[in-house]
PDB file of C-alpha atoms in Angstrom:
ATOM      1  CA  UNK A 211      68.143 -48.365  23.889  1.00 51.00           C
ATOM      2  CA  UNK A 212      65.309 -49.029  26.539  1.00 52.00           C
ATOM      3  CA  UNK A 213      66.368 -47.905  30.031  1.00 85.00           C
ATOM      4  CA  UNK A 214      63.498 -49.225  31.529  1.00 91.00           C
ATOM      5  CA  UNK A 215      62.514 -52.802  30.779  1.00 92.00           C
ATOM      6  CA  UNK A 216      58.966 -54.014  31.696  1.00 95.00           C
ATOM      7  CA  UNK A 217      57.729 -57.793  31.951  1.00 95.00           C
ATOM      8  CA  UNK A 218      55.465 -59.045  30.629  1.00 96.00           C
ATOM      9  CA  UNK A 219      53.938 -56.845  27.859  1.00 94.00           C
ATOM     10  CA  UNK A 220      50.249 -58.396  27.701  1.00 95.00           C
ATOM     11  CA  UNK A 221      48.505 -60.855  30.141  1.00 95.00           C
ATOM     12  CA  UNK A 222      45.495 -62.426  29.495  1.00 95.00           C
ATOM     13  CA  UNK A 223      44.301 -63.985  32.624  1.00 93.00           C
ATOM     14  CA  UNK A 224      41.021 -65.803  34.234  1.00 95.00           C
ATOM     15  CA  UNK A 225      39.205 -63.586  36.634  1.00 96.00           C
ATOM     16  CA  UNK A 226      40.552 -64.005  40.341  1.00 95.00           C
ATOM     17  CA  UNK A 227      43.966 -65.060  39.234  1.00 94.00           C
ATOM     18  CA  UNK A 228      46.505 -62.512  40.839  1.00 96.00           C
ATOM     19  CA  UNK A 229      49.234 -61.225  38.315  1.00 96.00           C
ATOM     20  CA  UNK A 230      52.805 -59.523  39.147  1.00 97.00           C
ATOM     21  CA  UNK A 231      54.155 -57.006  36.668  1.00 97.00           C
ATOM     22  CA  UNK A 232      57.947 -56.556  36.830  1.00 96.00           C
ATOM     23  CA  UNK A 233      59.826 -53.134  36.336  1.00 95.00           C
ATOM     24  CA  UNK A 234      63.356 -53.319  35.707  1.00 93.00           C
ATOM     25  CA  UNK A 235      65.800 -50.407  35.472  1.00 89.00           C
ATOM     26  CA  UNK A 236      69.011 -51.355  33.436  1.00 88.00           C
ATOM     27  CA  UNK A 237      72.060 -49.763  33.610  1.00 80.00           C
ATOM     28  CA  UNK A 238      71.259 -47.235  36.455  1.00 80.00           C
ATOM     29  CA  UNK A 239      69.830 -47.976  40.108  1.00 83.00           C
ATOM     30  CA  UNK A 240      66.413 -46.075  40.979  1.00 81.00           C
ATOM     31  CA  UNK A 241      65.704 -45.539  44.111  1.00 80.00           C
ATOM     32  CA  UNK A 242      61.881 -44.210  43.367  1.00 85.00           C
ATOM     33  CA  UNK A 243      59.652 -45.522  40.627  1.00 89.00           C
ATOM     34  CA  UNK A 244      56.589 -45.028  39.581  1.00 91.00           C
ATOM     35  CA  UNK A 245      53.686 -47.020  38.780  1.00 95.00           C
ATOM     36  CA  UNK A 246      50.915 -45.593  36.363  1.00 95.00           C
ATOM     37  CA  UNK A 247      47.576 -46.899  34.713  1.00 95.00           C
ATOM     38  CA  UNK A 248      45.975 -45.758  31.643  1.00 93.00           C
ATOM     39  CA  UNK A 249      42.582 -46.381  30.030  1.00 91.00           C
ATOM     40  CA  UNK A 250      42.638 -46.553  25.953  1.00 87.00           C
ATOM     41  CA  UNK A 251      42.716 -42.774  24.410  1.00 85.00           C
ATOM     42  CA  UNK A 252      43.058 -41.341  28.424  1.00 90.00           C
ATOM     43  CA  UNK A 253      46.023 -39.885  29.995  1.00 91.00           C
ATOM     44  CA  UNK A 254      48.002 -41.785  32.810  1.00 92.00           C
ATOM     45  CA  UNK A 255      46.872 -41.964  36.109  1.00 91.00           C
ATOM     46  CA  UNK A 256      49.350 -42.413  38.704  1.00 91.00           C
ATOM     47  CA  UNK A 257      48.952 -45.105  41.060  1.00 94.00           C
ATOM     48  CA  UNK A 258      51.678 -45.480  43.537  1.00 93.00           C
ATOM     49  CA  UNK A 259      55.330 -43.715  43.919  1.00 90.00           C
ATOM     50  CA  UNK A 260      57.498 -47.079  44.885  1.00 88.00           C
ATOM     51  CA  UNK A 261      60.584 -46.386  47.322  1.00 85.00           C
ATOM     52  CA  UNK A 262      63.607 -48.904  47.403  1.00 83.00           C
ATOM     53  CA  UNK A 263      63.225 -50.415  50.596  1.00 83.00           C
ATOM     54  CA  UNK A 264      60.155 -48.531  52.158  1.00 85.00           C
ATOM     55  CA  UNK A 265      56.513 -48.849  51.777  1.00 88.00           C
ATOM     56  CA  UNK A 266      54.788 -47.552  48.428  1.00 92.00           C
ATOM     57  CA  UNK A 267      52.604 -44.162  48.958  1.00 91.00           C
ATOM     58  CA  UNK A 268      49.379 -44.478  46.999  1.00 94.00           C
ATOM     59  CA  UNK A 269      47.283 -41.990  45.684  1.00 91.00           C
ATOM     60  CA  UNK A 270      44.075 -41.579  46.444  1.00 91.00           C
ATOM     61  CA  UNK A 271      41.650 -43.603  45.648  1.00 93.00           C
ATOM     62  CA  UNK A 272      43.959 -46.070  44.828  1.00 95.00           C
ATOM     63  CA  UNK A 273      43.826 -49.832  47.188  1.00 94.00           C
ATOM     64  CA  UNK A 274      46.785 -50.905  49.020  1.00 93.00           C
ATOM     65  CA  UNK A 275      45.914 -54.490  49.519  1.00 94.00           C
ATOM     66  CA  UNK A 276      44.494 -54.445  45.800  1.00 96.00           C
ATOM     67  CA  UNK A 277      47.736 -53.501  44.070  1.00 97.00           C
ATOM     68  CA  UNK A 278      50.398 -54.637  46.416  1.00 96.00           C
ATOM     69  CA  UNK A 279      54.141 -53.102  45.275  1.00 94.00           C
ATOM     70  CA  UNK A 280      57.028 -54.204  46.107  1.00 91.00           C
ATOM     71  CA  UNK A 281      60.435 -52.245  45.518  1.00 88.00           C
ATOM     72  CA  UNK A 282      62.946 -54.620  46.614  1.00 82.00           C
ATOM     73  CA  UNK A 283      66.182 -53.668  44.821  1.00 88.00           C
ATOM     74  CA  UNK A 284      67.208 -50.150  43.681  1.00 87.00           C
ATOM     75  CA  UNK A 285      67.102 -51.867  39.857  1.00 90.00           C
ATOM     76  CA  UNK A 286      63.114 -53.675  40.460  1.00 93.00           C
ATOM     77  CA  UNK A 287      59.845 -52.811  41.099  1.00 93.00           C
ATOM     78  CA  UNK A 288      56.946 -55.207  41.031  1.00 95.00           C
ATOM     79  CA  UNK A 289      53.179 -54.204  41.071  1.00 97.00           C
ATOM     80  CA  UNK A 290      50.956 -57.306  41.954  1.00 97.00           C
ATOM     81  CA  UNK A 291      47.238 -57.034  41.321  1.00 97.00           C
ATOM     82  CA  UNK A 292      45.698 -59.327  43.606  1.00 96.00           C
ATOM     83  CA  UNK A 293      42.284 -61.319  42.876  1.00 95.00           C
ATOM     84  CA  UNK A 294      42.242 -59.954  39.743  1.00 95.00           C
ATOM     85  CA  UNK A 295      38.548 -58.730  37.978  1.00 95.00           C
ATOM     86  CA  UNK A 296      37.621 -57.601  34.578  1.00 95.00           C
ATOM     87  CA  UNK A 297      37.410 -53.617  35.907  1.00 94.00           C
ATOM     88  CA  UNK A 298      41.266 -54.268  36.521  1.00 95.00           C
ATOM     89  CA  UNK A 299      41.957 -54.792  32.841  1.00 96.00           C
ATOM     90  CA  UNK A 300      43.866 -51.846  31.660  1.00 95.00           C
ATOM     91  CA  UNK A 301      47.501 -50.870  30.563  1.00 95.00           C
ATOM     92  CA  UNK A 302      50.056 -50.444  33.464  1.00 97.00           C
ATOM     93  CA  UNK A 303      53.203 -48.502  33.479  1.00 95.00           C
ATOM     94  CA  UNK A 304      56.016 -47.911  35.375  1.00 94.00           C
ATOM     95  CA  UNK A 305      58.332 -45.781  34.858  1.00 91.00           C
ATOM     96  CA  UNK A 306      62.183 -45.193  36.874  1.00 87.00           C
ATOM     97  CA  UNK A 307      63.928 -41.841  37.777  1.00 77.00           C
ATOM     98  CA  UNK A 308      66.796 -41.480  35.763  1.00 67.00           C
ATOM     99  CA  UNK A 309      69.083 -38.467  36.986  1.00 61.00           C
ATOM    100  CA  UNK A 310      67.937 -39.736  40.900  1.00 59.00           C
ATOM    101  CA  UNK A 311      66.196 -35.690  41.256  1.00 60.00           C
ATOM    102  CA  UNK A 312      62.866 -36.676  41.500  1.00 56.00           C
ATOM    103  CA  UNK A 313      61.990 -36.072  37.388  1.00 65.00           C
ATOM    104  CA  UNK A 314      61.427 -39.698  36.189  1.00 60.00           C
ATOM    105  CA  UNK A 315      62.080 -39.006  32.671  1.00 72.00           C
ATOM    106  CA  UNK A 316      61.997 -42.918  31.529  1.00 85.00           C
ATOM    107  CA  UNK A 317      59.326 -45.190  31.104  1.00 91.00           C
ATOM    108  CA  UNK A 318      58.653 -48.314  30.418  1.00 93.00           C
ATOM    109  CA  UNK A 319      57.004 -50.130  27.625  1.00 92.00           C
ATOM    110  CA  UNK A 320      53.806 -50.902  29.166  1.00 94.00           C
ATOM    111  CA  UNK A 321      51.978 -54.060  30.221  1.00 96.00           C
ATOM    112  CA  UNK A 322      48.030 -54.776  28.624  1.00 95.00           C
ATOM    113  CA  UNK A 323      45.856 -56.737  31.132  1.00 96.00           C
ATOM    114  CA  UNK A 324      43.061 -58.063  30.187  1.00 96.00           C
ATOM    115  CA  UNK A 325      41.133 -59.981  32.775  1.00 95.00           C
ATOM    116  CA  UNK A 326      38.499 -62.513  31.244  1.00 93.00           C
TER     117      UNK A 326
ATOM    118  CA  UNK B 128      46.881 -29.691  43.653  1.00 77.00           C
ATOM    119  CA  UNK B 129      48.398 -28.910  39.897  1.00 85.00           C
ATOM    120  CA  UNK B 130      45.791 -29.174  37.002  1.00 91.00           C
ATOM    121  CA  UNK B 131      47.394 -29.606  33.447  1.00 95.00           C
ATOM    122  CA  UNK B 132      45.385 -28.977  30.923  1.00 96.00           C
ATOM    123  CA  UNK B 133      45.774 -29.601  26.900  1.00 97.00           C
ATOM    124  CA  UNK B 134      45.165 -28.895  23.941  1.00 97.00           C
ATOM    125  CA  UNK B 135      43.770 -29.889  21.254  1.00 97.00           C
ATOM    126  CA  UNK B 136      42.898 -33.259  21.809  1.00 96.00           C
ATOM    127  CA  UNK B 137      43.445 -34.289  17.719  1.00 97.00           C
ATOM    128  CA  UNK B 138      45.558 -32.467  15.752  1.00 98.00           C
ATOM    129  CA  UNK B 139      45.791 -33.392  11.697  1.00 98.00           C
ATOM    130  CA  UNK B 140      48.977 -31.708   9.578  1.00 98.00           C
ATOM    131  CA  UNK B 141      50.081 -32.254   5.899  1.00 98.00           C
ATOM    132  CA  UNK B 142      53.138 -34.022   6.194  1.00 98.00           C
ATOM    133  CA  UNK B 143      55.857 -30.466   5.904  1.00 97.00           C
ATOM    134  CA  UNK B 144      53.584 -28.181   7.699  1.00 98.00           C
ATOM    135  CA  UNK B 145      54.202 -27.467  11.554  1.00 98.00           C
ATOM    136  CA  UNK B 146      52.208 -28.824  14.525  1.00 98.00           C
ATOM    137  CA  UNK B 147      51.620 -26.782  17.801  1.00 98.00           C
ATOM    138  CA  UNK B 148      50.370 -28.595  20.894  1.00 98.00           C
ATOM    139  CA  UNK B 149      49.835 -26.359  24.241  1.00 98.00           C
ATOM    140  CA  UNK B 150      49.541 -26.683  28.125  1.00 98.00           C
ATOM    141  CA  UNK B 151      48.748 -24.618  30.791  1.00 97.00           C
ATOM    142  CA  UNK B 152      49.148 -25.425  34.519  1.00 97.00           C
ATOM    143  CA  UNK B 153      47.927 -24.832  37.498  1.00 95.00           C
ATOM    144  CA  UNK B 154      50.264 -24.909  39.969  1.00 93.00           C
ATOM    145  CA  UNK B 155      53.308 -22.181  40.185  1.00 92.00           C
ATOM    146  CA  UNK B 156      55.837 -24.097  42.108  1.00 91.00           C
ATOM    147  CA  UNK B 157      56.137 -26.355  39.453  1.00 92.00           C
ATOM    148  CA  UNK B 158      59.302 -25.967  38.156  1.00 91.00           C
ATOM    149  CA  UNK B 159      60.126 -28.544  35.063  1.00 91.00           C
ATOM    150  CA  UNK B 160      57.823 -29.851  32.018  1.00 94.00           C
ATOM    151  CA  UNK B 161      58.350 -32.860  29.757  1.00 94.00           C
ATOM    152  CA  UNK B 162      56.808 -33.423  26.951  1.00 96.00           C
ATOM    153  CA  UNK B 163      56.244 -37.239  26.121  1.00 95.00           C
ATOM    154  CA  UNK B 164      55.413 -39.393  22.611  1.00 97.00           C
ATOM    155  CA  UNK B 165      53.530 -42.362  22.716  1.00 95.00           C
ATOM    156  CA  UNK B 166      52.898 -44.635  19.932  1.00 94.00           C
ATOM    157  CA  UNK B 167      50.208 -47.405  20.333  1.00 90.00           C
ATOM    158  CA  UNK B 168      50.587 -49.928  22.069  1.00 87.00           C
ATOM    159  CA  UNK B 169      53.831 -48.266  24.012  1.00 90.00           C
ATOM    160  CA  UNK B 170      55.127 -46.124  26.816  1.00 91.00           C
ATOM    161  CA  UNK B 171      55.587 -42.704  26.767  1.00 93.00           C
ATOM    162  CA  UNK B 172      58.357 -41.387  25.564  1.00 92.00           C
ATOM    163  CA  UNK B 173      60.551 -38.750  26.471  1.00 91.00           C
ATOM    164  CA  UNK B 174      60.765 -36.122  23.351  1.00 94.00           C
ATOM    165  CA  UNK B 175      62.113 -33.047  25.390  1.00 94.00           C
ATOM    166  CA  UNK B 176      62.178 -31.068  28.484  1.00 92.00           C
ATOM    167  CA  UNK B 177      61.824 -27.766  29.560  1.00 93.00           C
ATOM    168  CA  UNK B 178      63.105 -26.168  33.691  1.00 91.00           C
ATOM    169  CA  UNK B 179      61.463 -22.912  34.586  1.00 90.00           C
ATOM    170  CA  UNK B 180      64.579 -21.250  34.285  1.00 88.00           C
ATOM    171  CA  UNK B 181      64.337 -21.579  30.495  1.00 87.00           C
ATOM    172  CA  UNK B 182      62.046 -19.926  28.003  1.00 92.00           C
ATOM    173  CA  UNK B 183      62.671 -22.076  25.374  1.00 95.00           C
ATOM    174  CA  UNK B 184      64.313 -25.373  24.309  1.00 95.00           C
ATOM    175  CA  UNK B 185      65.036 -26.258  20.672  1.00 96.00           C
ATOM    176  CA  UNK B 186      66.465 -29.743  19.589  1.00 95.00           C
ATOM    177  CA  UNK B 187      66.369 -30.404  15.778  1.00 96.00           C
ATOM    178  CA  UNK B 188      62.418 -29.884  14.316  1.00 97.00           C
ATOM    179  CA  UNK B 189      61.204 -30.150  18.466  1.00 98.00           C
ATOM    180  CA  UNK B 190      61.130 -27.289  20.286  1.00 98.00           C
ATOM    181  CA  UNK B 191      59.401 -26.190  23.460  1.00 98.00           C
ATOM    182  CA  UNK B 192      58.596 -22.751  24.664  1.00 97.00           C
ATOM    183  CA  UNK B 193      57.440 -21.536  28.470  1.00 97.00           C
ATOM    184  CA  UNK B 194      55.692 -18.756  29.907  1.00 96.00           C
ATOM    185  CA  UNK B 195      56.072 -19.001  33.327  1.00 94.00           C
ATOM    186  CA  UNK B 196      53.967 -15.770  34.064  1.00 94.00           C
ATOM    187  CA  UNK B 197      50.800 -17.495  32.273  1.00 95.00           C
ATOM    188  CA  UNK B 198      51.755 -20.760  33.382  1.00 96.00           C
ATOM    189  CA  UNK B 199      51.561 -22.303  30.146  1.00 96.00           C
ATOM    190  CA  UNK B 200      54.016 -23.953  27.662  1.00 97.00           C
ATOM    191  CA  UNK B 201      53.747 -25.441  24.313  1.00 98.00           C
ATOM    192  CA  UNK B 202      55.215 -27.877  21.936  1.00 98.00           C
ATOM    193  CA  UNK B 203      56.307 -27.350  18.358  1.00 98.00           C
ATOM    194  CA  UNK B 204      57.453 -29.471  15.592  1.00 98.00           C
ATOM    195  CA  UNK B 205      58.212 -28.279  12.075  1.00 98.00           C
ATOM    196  CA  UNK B 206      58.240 -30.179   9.233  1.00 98.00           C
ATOM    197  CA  UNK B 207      56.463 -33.029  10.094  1.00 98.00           C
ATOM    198  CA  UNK B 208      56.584 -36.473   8.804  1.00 97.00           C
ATOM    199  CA  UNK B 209      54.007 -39.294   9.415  1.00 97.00           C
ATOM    200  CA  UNK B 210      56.219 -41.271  11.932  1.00 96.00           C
ATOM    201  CA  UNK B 211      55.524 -37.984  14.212  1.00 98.00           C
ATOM    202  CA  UNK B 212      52.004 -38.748  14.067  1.00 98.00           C
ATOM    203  CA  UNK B 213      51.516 -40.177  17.758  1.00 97.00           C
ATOM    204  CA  UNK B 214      50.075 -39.460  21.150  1.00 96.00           C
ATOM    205  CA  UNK B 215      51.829 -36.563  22.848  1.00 98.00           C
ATOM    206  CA  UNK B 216      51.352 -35.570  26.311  1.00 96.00           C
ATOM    207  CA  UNK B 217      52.472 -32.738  28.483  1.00 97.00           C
ATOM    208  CA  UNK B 218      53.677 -32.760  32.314  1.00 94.00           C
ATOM    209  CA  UNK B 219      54.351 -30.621  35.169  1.00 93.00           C
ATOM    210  CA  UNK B 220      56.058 -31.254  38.628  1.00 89.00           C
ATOM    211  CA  UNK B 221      57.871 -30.232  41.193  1.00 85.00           C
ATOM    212  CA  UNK B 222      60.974 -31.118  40.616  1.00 72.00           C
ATOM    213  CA  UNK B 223      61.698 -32.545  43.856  1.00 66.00           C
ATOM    214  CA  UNK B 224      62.783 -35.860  44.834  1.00 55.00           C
ATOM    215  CA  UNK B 225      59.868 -38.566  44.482  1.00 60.00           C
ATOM    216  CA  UNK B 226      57.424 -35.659  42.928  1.00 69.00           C
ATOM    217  CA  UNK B 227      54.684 -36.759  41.061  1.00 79.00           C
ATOM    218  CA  UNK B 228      54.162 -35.758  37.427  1.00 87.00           C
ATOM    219  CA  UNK B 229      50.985 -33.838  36.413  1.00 89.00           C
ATOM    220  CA  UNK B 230      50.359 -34.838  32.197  1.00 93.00           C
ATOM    221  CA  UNK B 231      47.964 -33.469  30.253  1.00 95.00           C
ATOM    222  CA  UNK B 232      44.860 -35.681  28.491  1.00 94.00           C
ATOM    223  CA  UNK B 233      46.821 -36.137  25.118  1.00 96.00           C
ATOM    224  CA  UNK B 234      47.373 -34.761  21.774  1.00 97.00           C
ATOM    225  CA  UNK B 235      46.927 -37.478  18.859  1.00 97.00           C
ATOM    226  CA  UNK B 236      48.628 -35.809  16.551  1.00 98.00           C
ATOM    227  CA  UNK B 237      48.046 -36.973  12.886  1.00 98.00           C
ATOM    228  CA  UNK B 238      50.300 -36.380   9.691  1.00 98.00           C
ATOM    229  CA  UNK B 239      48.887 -36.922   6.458  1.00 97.00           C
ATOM    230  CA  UNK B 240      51.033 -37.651   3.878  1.00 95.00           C
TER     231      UNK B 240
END
């Protein structure tokens, strides 16, 4: 079964609306998760590396205040895109590290965003 | 930084015959290498994995092979049947705690009945 559960699979939102995206690890605790965005028929870009209780490090090119994370618990993650626009629409991912080594290894399902 | 690079992009079998899929990478400290399947509309998914201290990693018709000297691994799957037909993408990291993955651009991999 899923280890990692993600909420909600597809959005459909107005333009400016700002939309969280939940990442849930069951059965295990993650202290680091990962939060990834893929175009269709393009390989996933990571975003931001999410820490339980610390700040999230982004990668380049990537805007803090645009996509604000929040790793709360050692079982949730939650990436919020803020003031949403139609260049935001995309399919996000998250994913949790399994073994706690650093090799996230499960991922979730994927949430489609599609900003009108 | 690490550079993973794949190939081919498509890849069409006859349903029995194998499929090979292959990565290099850039980056020598990396140090483990999943490979992932992803159907539409789905994450990836985690299909088998492969630590430098291995040359090779067999489970069932998957196996993966390493070449730590060229810095390049690969992916096979014998007998193929059309629910292997999917998106299939190689990674690289570190290893380390809160590492990044590297993947690859994809493999669609289609078998034809």
């Amino acid at each position: 079964g899923a280890v990692v559960s993600q909420h909600p699979s597809w959005v459909i939102c107005k333009s400016g609306t700002s939309v969280k995206i939940e990442c849930r690890s069951l059965d295990f605790q993650a202290t680091t998760m990962f939060w990834y965005r893929q175009f269709p028929k393009q390989s996933l870009m990571l975003m931001a590396t999410s820490n339980e209780g610390s700040k999230a490090t982004y990668e380049q090119g990537v805007e803090k205040d645009k996509f604000l994370i929040n790793h709360a618990s050692l079982t949730l993650s939650t990436l919020t895109v803020t003031s949403a626009h139609p260049e935001d629409s995309s399919f996000y991912i998250c994913s949790a590290d399994l073994q706690g080594d650093g090799q996230p290894q499960h991922f979730g399902d994927g949430t489609r965003l599609s900003i009108l | 930084g690490e550079n993973v690079e794949q190939h081919p992009s498509t890849l069409s079998v006859q349903e029995g015959d194998s499929a090979v899929i292959k990565c290099t990478y850039s980056d020598s400290a990396s140090n483990y290498f999943p490979w992932y399947k992803q159907e539409l509309g789905k994450g990836p998914q985690l299909i088998i994995d492969i630590r430098s201290n291995v040359g090779e990693k067999k489970d069932q018709r998957i196996a993966v092979t390493l070449n730590k000297t060229a810095k390049h691994f690969s992916l096979h799957i014998t007998e193929t049947q059309p629910e292997d037909s999917a998106v299939y993408f190689c990674a690289a990291s570190r290893g380390d705690s809160g590492n990044q993955f590297y993947f690859g651009t994809g493999t669609s991999l289609t078998v034809i009945p």
